[in-house]
């Protein structure tokens, strides 16, 4: 099978690159080994500090609404972090003290939302907190299997019964001017977070839970739909096992599922992610890129891979695949002229593109632009 | 030290990093609170089962074996294989009479075929359904697939000579459904392949691929079928140099993947030669072969990727093939399980869960409102036809309808 561009890695980077290329009339395919890091997405693109019409529009076309308002956002354990660009249901406040009194509400039996930590953190900022639990009959069946009472399971129920949450919270609410709820709303029905905000007469803040991330999965569903509507081919659950490269040009790749049916393309984008997604793998001696065997920037001395103080910045997080100024992948020091690397696989190699989700967006657009410029 | 015995397992068990992604994609977990979910039933439970079989949980029977957890897993853990292997290894409950009947598709088929009109009339009666529901716990809502008086094997054997004329030859693993219930699909395949200059042969003697035996706790019989079929495949592939095609995505997955992974039957020397017919045809057309399509053909088609085809990653061939047909208006349906999963949905205790699982797919079909739904799986066909009223056709039948006679 032949495409204009084949994208290896179907997470945020791969889908944004794919959407951009499909919009420009290219025929593309995305090959994805299972699900991706959007399942751990905070909902905020931290490293993007400046407003960008292009990014906001690209997401809006897929039905993902972003807002730009520099400030701080609330983290799941009650601390705050600088942010400017985020999903619409992820609040960014001018200062950490976003209210006087806060009502923190969780569902009975749900263990992936840390209300006490949140309360401690908010009280440190001078806010008074009250914790309450909601019991909804619709959630009782989930509790039969407590190990599986997770964000997504709750979110599926909430798409149907969110109005009950509004009613119950209105009853619980006394003189608080803000309510904190777990981020379990709007998985399929994207209007739910907005309607909850409208229905509760206080500022409603959705705070992060343990994975899977509901806003992340929602973003993934919408981006994937957009990519497929534009005619993109998404190969889910497949893995590139071999690449055929000749004199600095990648010709085709072989995958586990399609065995001897090679996928050919004029250009390739490698966006297989970091360690979690196995875009990078390590053994006791080195850090490797498994698909093409690209050059990886890392420290030779293994003792320098990590900082023994857990909370400190960890050097291994900055290791990544080497690329030239146009993001052509480097192998044995030489660029492969039709292979671009984008997303978390770059690690900290290219600070000008930012980090994490912000890096994914910027490198995805940059790589797609390079291909379209050719 | 028995360390190895207590800690290691197959199916990439050690790769699980407890990320919970699989739980978001399990269709059963969304509909049946009695099911512990793929992470718990798979790698988490396996860790305990390795310590003591006591930890085996009967609720694993609720797993559909749709393998969506495996498609979703970012770490390559074969979650469904872990679950099904545990059922094979630890579940000692003998299968019920009903489960034996549902699982023995070729035995039941050979019994019913000679008296097909009678069987069809009787199984279609409301009173029969009520009796089966009450006695055997086969849900009364289900339509039994009709049996055909003439088997596909018999039809093709009569045409053996005319098939040998074609310069290129393939073998066809037709499966129980084509042989006993719906020979037309086999005939459609023969028509399309003949139009491409390819003749069709039968294997000397195929047996049911065995998937229903595996899921109904009859793995011993399944292994016998697997050994028999692999020997047959070797004859076709190694001795005669043929590719072996199927029109059922589940037969293909079972022969290629379940044989080695669940039943321990080595098929390495023939695996790559067992192909879904749509893949074979796509590859022929890609290499320059051509089909003559009727002019003025028009069909609004919504394509549903069966779970097992999703797991194989070959849905793309059926999709692209349908999109090549002039006059086809194509919609790719979201990847969702239809809920039937072979014999699972026929059981009374699973009926409601089965329908709840399928509802998002049914709703999407209703909103797309196609002329036909295309799908490579016979049991998805029964489920979608029963639940939505839309006609479901195998992509091969659509192709046969679209090409000139």
XYZ file of C-alpha atoms in Angstrom:
779
model
C 0.000 0.000 0.000
C 1.329 3.430 -0.846
C 0.742 6.810 0.802
C 2.170 10.300 0.467
C 3.176 10.313 4.108
C 3.204 7.557 6.691
C 3.179 8.630 10.331
C 4.534 6.141 12.829
C 2.925 6.850 16.206
C -0.717 7.833 16.601
C -0.755 10.100 19.623
C -1.231 13.866 19.766
C 1.733 14.533 17.486
C 0.845 11.936 14.889
C -2.788 12.968 14.663
C -2.051 16.701 14.404
C 0.543 16.071 11.692
C -1.889 13.735 9.929
C -4.750 16.250 10.072
C -2.494 19.035 8.743
C -1.288 16.894 5.842
C -4.755 15.562 4.975
C -6.078 19.127 4.959
C -3.383 20.009 2.452
C -4.586 17.184 0.186
C -2.089 14.494 1.088
C -2.957 10.814 1.413
C -1.620 9.628 4.748
C -1.653 6.691 7.141
C -0.975 6.564 10.861
C 0.414 3.386 12.412
C -0.138 3.205 16.159
C 1.033 0.554 18.637
C -1.934 0.665 20.951
C -3.270 3.707 22.688
C -1.169 6.716 23.522
C -0.104 9.265 26.117
C -3.271 11.352 25.657
C -4.647 8.923 28.258
C -2.420 10.776 30.740
C -3.045 14.268 29.407
C -3.495 17.071 31.933
C -5.527 19.145 29.494
C -2.975 21.946 29.405
C -0.209 22.732 26.909
C 2.258 24.104 29.435
C 5.171 25.089 27.256
C 3.116 27.201 24.869
C 3.260 30.697 26.330
C 2.130 32.806 23.386
C -1.313 32.940 21.760
C -1.573 30.978 18.511
C -4.548 31.326 16.241
C -3.341 28.409 14.114
C -3.292 25.959 17.025
C -6.633 27.075 18.443
C -8.283 26.790 15.017
C -6.750 23.404 14.270
C -8.272 22.011 17.471
C -11.567 23.877 17.024
C -12.058 22.305 13.590
C -11.964 18.926 15.327
C -14.437 20.097 17.980
C -11.802 20.557 20.714
C -12.207 23.979 22.299
C -9.106 25.623 23.788
C -8.769 28.844 25.743
C -5.788 31.136 26.133
C -5.455 32.992 29.429
C -1.970 33.059 31.033
C -1.959 32.243 34.746
C -1.842 29.097 36.883
C -3.835 25.870 36.866
C -4.709 23.539 39.721
C -2.823 20.214 39.808
C -4.409 16.980 41.134
C -2.586 17.193 44.481
C -3.496 20.768 45.304
C -0.462 22.608 43.967
C -0.381 25.084 41.092
C 1.579 25.369 37.874
C 1.958 28.076 35.245
C -0.172 27.613 32.177
C -1.520 29.706 29.312
C -3.205 27.418 26.779
C -5.573 24.650 27.882
C -8.740 22.744 27.070
C -11.857 24.778 27.774
C -12.780 22.729 30.858
C -9.312 23.151 32.422
C -9.316 26.402 34.382
C -6.433 28.847 34.351
C -6.528 31.389 37.190
C -4.751 34.762 37.405
C -3.522 33.788 40.910
C -3.688 30.507 42.902
C -6.243 31.915 45.313
C -9.200 31.455 42.991
C -11.920 31.626 45.644
C -12.617 32.332 49.307
C -14.417 29.134 50.190
C -14.311 25.917 48.237
C -16.595 22.885 48.262
C -14.695 19.775 47.120
C -17.007 16.997 45.923
C -16.099 13.391 45.140
C -18.118 10.244 44.430
C -18.340 7.635 47.190
C -16.021 4.745 46.504
C -13.935 6.555 43.905
C -10.288 6.335 44.981
C -8.562 8.055 42.059
C -9.341 11.609 43.153
C -7.374 13.037 46.068
C -9.684 15.349 47.947
C -7.625 15.703 51.150
C -4.481 16.651 49.261
C -6.515 19.143 47.268
C -7.979 20.641 50.430
C -4.533 20.932 52.065
C -3.176 22.672 48.994
C -6.051 25.095 48.690
C -5.978 25.932 52.378
C -2.288 26.797 52.051
C -3.382 29.428 49.560
C -5.810 30.862 52.089
C -9.014 29.189 50.914
C -11.391 27.405 53.292
C -12.414 23.931 52.114
C -15.249 21.556 52.850
C -15.243 17.939 51.566
C -18.384 16.073 50.614
C -19.131 12.747 48.956
C -21.946 12.047 46.526
C -23.679 8.684 46.281
C -25.590 8.175 43.072
C -27.548 4.962 42.486
C -26.306 4.987 38.879
C -22.745 4.504 40.138
C -23.543 1.647 42.493
C -23.124 -1.042 39.852
C -19.581 0.205 39.203
C -18.706 -0.413 42.835
C -19.237 -4.159 42.491
C -15.780 -4.155 40.983
C -13.984 -1.483 43.033
C -10.715 -1.985 41.206
C -12.460 -0.866 38.026
C -14.296 2.157 39.358
C -12.227 4.459 37.226
C -12.545 7.856 35.616
C -13.738 6.547 32.255
C -16.337 4.214 33.749
C -17.739 7.087 35.822
C -17.580 9.444 32.836
C -19.730 7.103 30.729
C -22.406 7.228 33.408
C -22.011 11.003 33.793
C -22.709 11.609 30.119
C -26.229 10.412 30.975
C -26.822 11.599 34.543
C -24.781 14.811 34.886
C -27.944 16.758 35.750
C -28.223 14.792 38.992
C -24.737 15.936 39.938
C -25.818 19.522 39.368
C -28.875 19.029 41.584
C -26.928 17.292 44.354
C -24.151 19.886 44.359
C -26.705 22.679 44.529
C -28.101 21.036 47.657
C -24.642 20.638 49.218
C -23.537 24.151 48.372
C -23.683 26.641 51.275
C -21.736 29.865 51.099
C -18.866 28.554 48.956
C -17.956 30.573 45.884
C -16.198 27.652 44.158
C -16.795 23.918 43.695
C -14.073 21.409 42.787
C -15.198 18.246 40.966
C -13.157 15.364 39.518
C -12.437 15.545 35.775
C -14.942 12.871 34.774
C -17.283 14.861 32.559
C -17.787 15.224 28.833
C -16.264 12.005 27.524
C -18.675 11.613 24.590
C -21.022 14.528 25.116
C -18.632 17.471 25.004
C -21.282 19.922 26.166
C -21.497 18.417 29.661
C -18.704 20.385 31.446
C -20.183 23.674 30.195
C -23.687 22.737 31.280
C -22.484 21.766 34.743
C -20.817 25.166 35.052
C -24.043 26.846 34.019
C -26.136 24.830 36.448
C -24.123 25.411 39.625
C -24.206 28.907 41.121
C -20.487 28.963 41.986
C -17.240 28.788 40.038
C -16.844 25.129 39.011
C -13.297 23.771 38.738
C -12.588 20.322 37.279
C -9.454 18.837 38.876
C -7.339 15.978 37.553
C -7.799 12.343 38.545
C -5.553 9.335 38.189
C -5.464 8.010 34.601
C -7.072 7.376 32.232
C -7.595 11.092 31.615
C -11.162 11.833 30.541
C -10.329 15.150 28.783
C -7.406 13.354 27.139
C -9.558 10.541 25.758
C -12.174 13.046 24.612
C -9.451 14.967 22.731
C -8.193 11.727 21.219
C -11.662 10.654 20.036
C -12.314 14.021 18.394
C -8.911 14.308 16.717
C -9.144 10.754 15.413
C -12.628 11.360 14.026
C -11.403 14.519 12.334
C -8.420 12.703 10.826
C -10.605 9.898 9.478
C -13.224 12.315 8.157
C -10.458 14.004 6.191
C -9.749 10.596 4.637
C -6.787 9.524 6.767
C -6.107 5.825 7.351
C -5.569 4.968 11.023
C -3.987 1.557 11.661
C -4.658 0.892 15.329
C -2.813 -1.744 17.305
C -0.106 -2.339 14.735
C 3.610 -1.882 15.095
C 6.427 -1.133 12.683
C 8.909 -3.956 12.986
C 11.272 -3.136 10.131
C 12.121 -0.178 7.943
C 13.673 -0.371 4.495
C 16.171 2.409 4.042
C 18.525 2.911 1.141
C 21.148 5.647 0.798
C 19.572 7.990 3.300
C 15.998 7.523 2.052
C 13.271 5.501 3.762
C 11.302 3.517 1.176
C 8.859 1.411 3.145
C 8.061 -0.123 6.501
C 6.870 -3.577 7.495
C 4.427 -4.022 10.352
C 3.608 -6.894 12.678
C 0.036 -7.252 11.417
C 0.640 -6.826 7.706
C 3.842 -8.951 7.684
C 5.031 -9.037 4.064
C 2.656 -6.324 2.850
C 4.936 -3.273 2.967
C 3.692 0.251 3.447
C 5.443 2.699 1.134
C 5.509 6.477 1.256
C 7.349 9.503 -0.061
C 7.793 10.843 3.478
C 7.694 9.441 6.967
C 7.160 11.050 10.355
C 8.366 9.250 13.457
C 6.256 10.300 16.448
C 6.420 7.186 18.609
C 6.669 9.102 21.885
C 8.938 8.688 24.879
C 9.676 5.740 27.155
C 6.045 4.961 27.994
C 5.120 4.516 24.342
C 8.435 2.803 23.575
C 9.537 5.520 21.165
C 12.669 5.339 23.288
C 13.803 2.216 25.078
C 16.679 1.705 27.460
C 18.795 -1.144 28.710
C 21.508 -1.002 31.388
C 24.006 0.358 28.856
C 22.246 2.650 26.419
C 19.113 4.451 25.315
C 17.832 3.353 21.904
C 15.319 4.270 19.222
C 13.923 0.860 18.203
C 12.334 1.414 14.750
C 15.150 2.951 12.713
C 18.042 2.775 15.181
C 18.402 6.558 15.062
C 21.063 8.499 16.929
C 20.018 9.212 20.508
C 21.391 11.958 22.716
C 22.069 10.542 26.195
C 24.777 10.420 28.810
C 27.321 7.584 28.522
C 27.707 7.266 32.287
C 24.605 5.564 33.576
C 25.040 7.198 36.980
C 24.209 10.472 35.328
C 20.892 9.244 33.908
C 19.002 10.016 37.041
C 19.063 12.330 40.020
C 18.841 10.383 43.303
C 16.511 13.049 44.669
C 13.243 11.807 43.186
C 11.516 15.165 42.966
C 14.397 16.865 41.174
C 14.563 17.248 37.421
C 15.582 13.845 36.024
C 18.243 13.874 33.278
C 16.867 10.778 31.496
C 13.715 12.740 30.732
C 15.790 14.986 28.476
C 17.325 12.197 26.411
C 15.934 11.969 22.919
C 16.459 11.281 19.245
C 18.801 13.621 17.391
C 17.482 15.662 14.493
C 18.843 18.374 12.208
C 17.436 21.906 12.153
C 14.531 20.841 9.917
C 13.768 17.844 12.174
C 15.216 15.299 9.750
C 16.172 12.248 11.807
C 19.905 11.590 12.202
C 21.342 8.118 11.773
C 25.091 7.607 12.178
C 25.404 11.375 12.163
C 23.707 11.817 8.775
C 20.179 13.082 8.137
C 17.598 10.775 6.540
C 16.093 13.108 3.969
C 12.472 11.908 4.109
C 12.184 10.946 7.783
C 11.091 13.629 10.242
C 10.969 13.197 14.000
C 8.349 14.941 16.101
C 6.868 14.860 19.584
C 8.171 13.448 22.836
C 10.721 11.234 21.120
C 12.879 14.361 20.778
C 13.147 14.601 24.567
C 14.935 17.743 25.648
C 17.025 17.940 22.515
C 15.144 20.817 20.965
C 14.102 23.217 23.721
C 12.954 25.780 21.148
C 9.877 23.606 20.520
C 9.009 23.430 24.228
C 8.214 20.207 26.084
C 5.441 17.674 26.635
C 2.105 18.384 24.903
C 3.309 21.790 23.721
C 6.323 20.184 22.073
C 4.017 17.660 20.395
C 1.928 20.381 18.772
C 4.814 22.539 17.626
C 6.940 19.742 16.191
C 3.912 18.111 14.524
C 3.087 21.331 12.683
C 6.739 22.010 11.888
C 7.300 18.513 10.441
C 4.072 18.664 8.404
C 5.083 22.084 7.060
C 8.502 20.742 6.039
C 6.835 17.968 4.046
C 4.375 20.343 2.392
C 7.197 22.741 1.481
C 9.049 20.034 -0.444
C 13.499 -22.631 43.623
C 10.230 -22.521 41.805
C 10.634 -18.811 41.173
C 10.162 -19.078 37.414
C 7.052 -21.159 37.734
C 5.484 -18.667 40.095
C 6.372 -15.513 38.271
C 6.528 -16.007 34.532
C 3.775 -16.401 32.029
C 3.352 -16.078 28.288
C 1.488 -13.443 26.323
C 3.851 -10.585 27.312
C 2.496 -10.742 30.853
C 5.554 -8.979 32.313
C 5.118 -5.955 30.063
C 1.969 -4.742 31.838
C 2.684 -1.489 33.643
C -0.822 -1.143 35.119
C -1.655 1.929 33.064
C -5.394 0.977 32.949
C -5.778 1.949 29.276
C -7.323 -1.459 28.449
C -10.151 -0.886 30.920
C -11.304 2.137 28.910
C -11.804 -0.007 25.788
C -13.427 -3.149 27.203
C -17.002 -3.340 25.891
C -18.052 -5.840 28.565
C -16.907 -3.689 31.455
C -19.269 -0.980 30.219
C -22.266 -3.269 30.250
C -21.738 -5.999 32.831
C -20.741 -5.087 36.410
C -20.048 -8.758 37.185
C -17.026 -8.743 34.902
C -13.804 -7.688 36.656
C -12.383 -5.999 33.550
C -9.396 -6.864 31.336
C -6.653 -5.603 33.628
C -8.007 -7.444 36.652
C -8.999 -10.585 34.713
C -5.797 -10.543 32.669
C -2.381 -9.502 34.013
C -3.449 -8.648 37.592
C -5.289 -11.922 38.020
C -2.515 -13.868 36.298
C -0.048 -12.732 38.949
C -2.277 -14.342 41.583
C -3.156 -17.434 39.543
C 0.547 -18.164 39.182
C 0.753 -18.386 42.976
C -2.307 -20.626 43.318
C -5.050 -21.745 40.905
C -7.468 -20.966 43.743
C -7.471 -17.377 42.493
C -9.091 -18.340 39.194
C -12.348 -16.430 38.916
C -15.360 -17.884 37.095
C -16.326 -14.349 36.037
C -13.648 -14.625 33.340
C -16.313 -16.378 31.285
C -17.880 -12.955 30.666
C -14.880 -11.981 28.519
C -16.039 -11.747 24.897
C -12.549 -12.458 23.544
C -13.040 -9.429 21.293
C -9.374 -8.533 21.894
C -9.993 -4.801 22.001
C -7.834 -4.692 25.142
C -4.933 -6.028 23.078
C -5.480 -3.482 20.326
C -5.503 -0.706 22.945
C -2.560 -1.889 25.069
C 0.415 0.450 24.594
C 2.777 -2.168 26.014
C 1.957 -5.126 23.775
C 0.394 -7.306 26.485
C -1.887 -9.959 24.998
C -4.539 -9.395 27.613
C -7.322 -11.456 26.018
C -4.923 -14.347 25.451
C -4.048 -14.267 29.159
C -7.747 -14.439 30.019
C -8.637 -17.179 27.541
C -5.533 -19.208 28.467
C -6.519 -18.998 32.119
C -9.971 -20.318 31.244
C -8.397 -23.181 29.320
C -5.939 -23.963 32.085
C -7.994 -23.556 35.242
C -11.682 -23.888 34.420
C -12.636 -27.484 35.057
C -16.416 -27.049 34.869
C -17.706 -29.310 32.095
C -19.530 -27.358 29.386
C -23.333 -27.522 29.478
C -25.319 -29.348 26.815
C -26.354 -25.986 25.345
C -22.761 -24.801 25.104
C -21.750 -28.072 23.466
C -24.517 -27.655 20.921
C -23.693 -24.026 20.166
C -19.987 -24.820 19.890
C -20.319 -27.829 17.597
C -21.074 -25.822 14.493
C -19.957 -28.412 11.961
C -21.584 -31.353 13.760
C -24.894 -29.499 14.075
C -24.568 -28.351 10.489
C -24.093 -31.845 9.105
C -27.086 -33.049 11.122
C -29.327 -30.227 9.974
C -28.343 -30.010 6.300
C -30.238 -33.053 4.970
C -33.435 -31.878 6.639
C -32.758 -28.161 6.287
C -36.292 -26.985 5.347
C -37.711 -28.739 8.396
C -35.022 -27.428 10.730
C -35.419 -23.902 9.378
C -39.179 -23.985 9.775
C -38.961 -25.388 13.291
C -36.221 -23.065 14.616
C -38.133 -20.092 13.213
C -41.262 -20.892 15.222
C -42.077 -18.807 18.242
C -42.907 -21.921 20.222
C -39.488 -23.454 19.489
C -37.795 -20.277 20.640
C -39.799 -20.292 23.840
C -38.898 -23.919 24.488
C -35.201 -23.370 23.739
C -35.226 -20.312 25.961
C -36.797 -22.188 28.851
C -34.900 -25.461 28.542
C -31.518 -24.672 27.082
C -31.282 -20.963 27.975
C -30.819 -19.918 24.368
C -32.303 -16.456 24.248
C -35.700 -16.277 22.537
C -34.874 -13.033 20.739
C -32.255 -14.742 18.603
C -32.890 -15.782 15.033
C -31.164 -19.037 14.219
C -29.138 -18.907 11.045
C -30.963 -20.810 8.328
C -29.475 -24.069 7.089
C -28.916 -24.691 3.417
C -30.011 -27.979 1.788
C -26.911 -28.082 -0.363
C -23.530 -27.623 1.213
C -20.998 -25.339 -0.401
C -18.521 -28.208 -0.543
C -20.886 -30.199 -2.709
C -21.488 -27.202 -4.998
C -17.777 -26.567 -5.526
C -16.903 -30.260 -5.939
C -19.252 -30.378 -8.914
C -17.305 -27.522 -10.482
C -13.888 -28.944 -9.757
C -13.006 -29.322 -13.425
C -13.970 -25.845 -14.535
C -11.955 -24.398 -11.633
C -8.776 -26.198 -12.656
C -8.786 -24.316 -15.979
C -7.619 -21.105 -14.312
C -3.879 -20.487 -14.453
C -3.632 -19.435 -10.810
C -5.121 -21.465 -7.965
C -6.018 -20.841 -4.342
C -7.523 -23.020 -1.633
C -10.584 -21.787 0.221
C -11.204 -22.438 3.907
C -14.941 -21.791 3.721
C -15.791 -22.401 7.377
C -19.018 -23.792 8.816
C -21.164 -20.788 8.003
C -20.528 -20.809 4.255
C -20.781 -24.568 4.071
C -23.992 -25.141 5.987
C -25.789 -21.816 6.205
C -24.839 -19.476 3.443
C -23.154 -21.107 0.413
C -23.905 -17.955 -1.598
C -20.939 -16.164 -0.005
C -18.650 -18.947 -1.201
C -20.173 -18.742 -4.663
C -19.604 -14.965 -4.640
C -15.955 -15.503 -3.806
C -15.607 -17.993 -6.645
C -17.169 -15.472 -9.030
C -14.792 -12.672 -8.018
C -11.690 -14.852 -8.031
C -12.582 -16.393 -11.376
C -12.957 -12.879 -12.780
C -9.379 -12.300 -11.649
C -8.238 -15.486 -13.359
C -7.940 -17.459 -10.137
C -9.457 -20.923 -9.658
C -10.732 -22.091 -6.281
C -10.051 -25.451 -4.633
C -11.259 -26.977 -1.413
C -8.916 -28.305 1.210
C -9.080 -32.067 1.214
C -11.190 -32.017 4.383
C -11.500 -28.994 6.641
C -12.961 -28.972 10.119
C -14.472 -26.062 12.029
C -11.698 -23.595 12.931
C -12.670 -24.199 16.549
C -13.236 -20.718 17.942
C -16.623 -21.621 19.395
C -15.085 -24.702 21.003
C -12.399 -22.561 22.642
C -14.834 -20.028 24.077
C -17.237 -22.728 25.263
C -14.682 -24.629 27.321
C -13.982 -27.409 24.824
C -10.347 -26.666 24.131
C -9.468 -30.351 23.817
C -11.732 -30.720 20.818
C -10.527 -27.347 19.507
C -6.926 -28.574 19.623
C -7.888 -31.700 17.669
C -9.527 -29.533 15.013
C -6.491 -27.253 14.963
C -4.063 -30.138 14.450
C -6.249 -31.542 11.713
C -6.608 -28.186 9.953
C -2.914 -27.332 10.173
C -2.100 -30.673 8.542
C -4.587 -29.809 5.788
C -3.086 -26.355 5.388
C 0.399 -27.856 5.073
C -0.831 -30.020 2.240
C -2.183 -26.981 0.409
C 0.572 -24.510 1.243
C 3.715 -26.618 1.372
C 2.892 -29.405 -1.090
C 0.800 -27.496 -3.620
C 2.154 -23.969 -3.053
C -1.303 -22.452 -2.610
C -2.507 -19.507 -0.566
C -5.482 -20.385 1.644
C -8.261 -17.798 1.739
C -11.123 -17.296 4.157
C -14.147 -15.015 3.982
C -14.602 -15.024 7.754
C -12.356 -12.737 9.776
C -12.757 -14.951 12.830
C -11.730 -18.147 11.020
C -8.643 -16.253 9.821
C -7.738 -14.980 13.279
C -8.313 -18.371 14.872
C -6.156 -20.261 12.406
C -3.377 -17.681 12.343
C -3.243 -16.584 15.972
C -5.382 -18.631 18.335
C -3.846 -21.928 17.227
C -0.317 -21.061 18.386
C -1.217 -18.596 21.157
C -4.085 -20.389 22.922
C -3.955 -23.983 21.774
C -0.198 -24.383 21.460
C -0.515 -25.700 17.901
C 2.464 -24.614 15.825
C 1.478 -23.108 12.480
C 4.613 -21.090 11.743
C 5.222 -22.749 8.365
C 1.759 -21.941 6.996
C 0.606 -18.889 8.931
C 1.616 -16.247 6.379
C -0.235 -18.105 3.626
C -3.613 -17.947 5.369
C -5.258 -14.751 4.196
C -8.590 -13.037 4.320
C -9.973 -12.989 0.777
C -10.224 -9.187 0.730
C -6.497 -8.887 1.416
C -5.649 -11.333 -1.370
C -7.882 -9.494 -3.840
C -6.610 -6.057 -2.801
C -3.034 -7.195 -3.317
C -3.843 -8.614 -6.750
C -5.473 -5.360 -7.833
C -2.560 -3.383 -6.409
C -0.211 -5.427 -8.548
C -2.130 -4.502 -11.690
C -4.990 -7.001 -12.023
C -8.342 -5.440 -12.814
C -12.025 -6.149 -12.408
C -14.781 -5.021 -14.762
C -17.458 -3.200 -12.810
C -21.047 -2.767 -13.918
C -21.850 0.719 -15.100
C -24.508 2.553 -13.132
C -23.875 0.558 -9.967
C -24.727 2.452 -6.811
C -24.625 1.459 -3.174
C -24.521 3.490 0.019
C -22.391 1.331 2.274
C -21.447 1.624 5.936
C -18.517 -0.618 6.838
C -18.252 -2.245 10.271
C -14.835 -3.639 11.242
C -15.364 -6.878 13.209
C -13.342 -7.072 16.434
C -11.193 -9.938 15.226
C -10.386 -8.115 12.010
C -9.490 -5.057 14.062
C -7.098 -7.238 16.054
C -5.525 -8.592 12.867
C -5.224 -5.046 11.547
C -6.608 -6.063 8.155
C -9.799 -4.020 8.089
C -7.914 -1.645 5.816
C -8.031 -4.170 2.947
C -11.805 -4.571 3.060
C -12.235 -0.805 3.414
C -9.981 0.090 0.495
C -11.496 -2.611 -1.685
C -15.029 -1.325 -1.149
C -13.878 2.238 -1.795
C -12.429 1.155 -5.141
C -15.847 0.118 -6.462
C -17.245 2.849 -8.730
C -20.594 4.069 -7.421
C -19.974 3.173 -3.790
C -20.735 5.836 -1.216
C -18.593 4.739 1.716
C -18.791 5.411 5.455
C -16.412 3.834 7.934
C -18.327 3.151 11.145
C -16.580 3.869 14.461
C -14.728 0.872 15.784
C -17.181 -0.661 18.257
C -18.069 -4.220 19.204
C -21.498 -5.383 17.981
C -21.899 -7.441 21.165
C -22.615 -10.905 19.806
C -19.161 -12.429 19.836
C -20.104 -15.728 18.204
C -22.099 -17.927 20.528
C -21.833 -15.522 23.508
C -24.884 -13.462 22.585
C -27.039 -16.559 21.978
C -26.917 -17.413 25.665
C -29.850 -16.157 27.639
C -27.663 -14.847 30.472
C -25.707 -12.668 28.048
C -28.520 -11.324 25.889
C -28.997 -7.966 27.599
C -25.283 -7.296 27.944
C -24.835 -8.251 24.324
C -27.433 -5.747 23.158
C -26.129 -3.010 25.462
C -22.617 -3.462 24.074
C -23.876 -3.196 20.516
C -26.073 -0.147 21.027
C -23.520 2.571 20.056
C -22.896 0.715 16.791
C -26.615 0.224 16.115
C -27.295 3.896 16.813
C -24.578 4.950 14.394
C -25.901 2.640 11.672
C -29.380 4.109 12.095
C -28.026 7.641 11.809
C -25.917 6.867 8.714
C -28.899 5.006 7.212
C -26.988 3.049 4.551
C -28.482 0.706 1.951
C -26.328 -2.101 3.306
C -23.858 -2.587 6.109
C -20.667 -4.323 5.010
C -18.828 -6.621 7.405
C -16.500 -9.630 7.172
C -17.987 -11.595 10.056
C -21.056 -13.832 9.975
C -22.025 -13.452 13.605
C -21.777 -9.633 13.446
C -24.137 -9.991 10.463
C -26.757 -11.861 12.509
C -26.468 -9.409 15.361
C -26.681 -6.257 13.231
C -29.532 -7.599 11.105
C -31.511 -8.664 14.159
C -30.863 -5.449 16.087
C -31.184 -2.824 13.358
C -33.112 -4.383 10.491
C -30.403 -3.324 8.028
C -29.063 -5.904 5.586
C -25.458 -6.923 6.159
C -23.261 -8.179 3.329
C -19.730 -9.498 3.247
C -17.467 -7.181 1.163
C -16.889 -10.148 -1.158
C -20.610 -10.378 -1.911
C -20.732 -6.649 -2.606
C -17.804 -7.022 -4.964
C -19.499 -9.950 -6.698
C -22.645 -7.906 -7.101
C -20.725 -4.921 -8.513
C -18.689 -6.745 -11.167
C -20.019 -7.783 -14.540
C -21.419 -11.315 -14.751
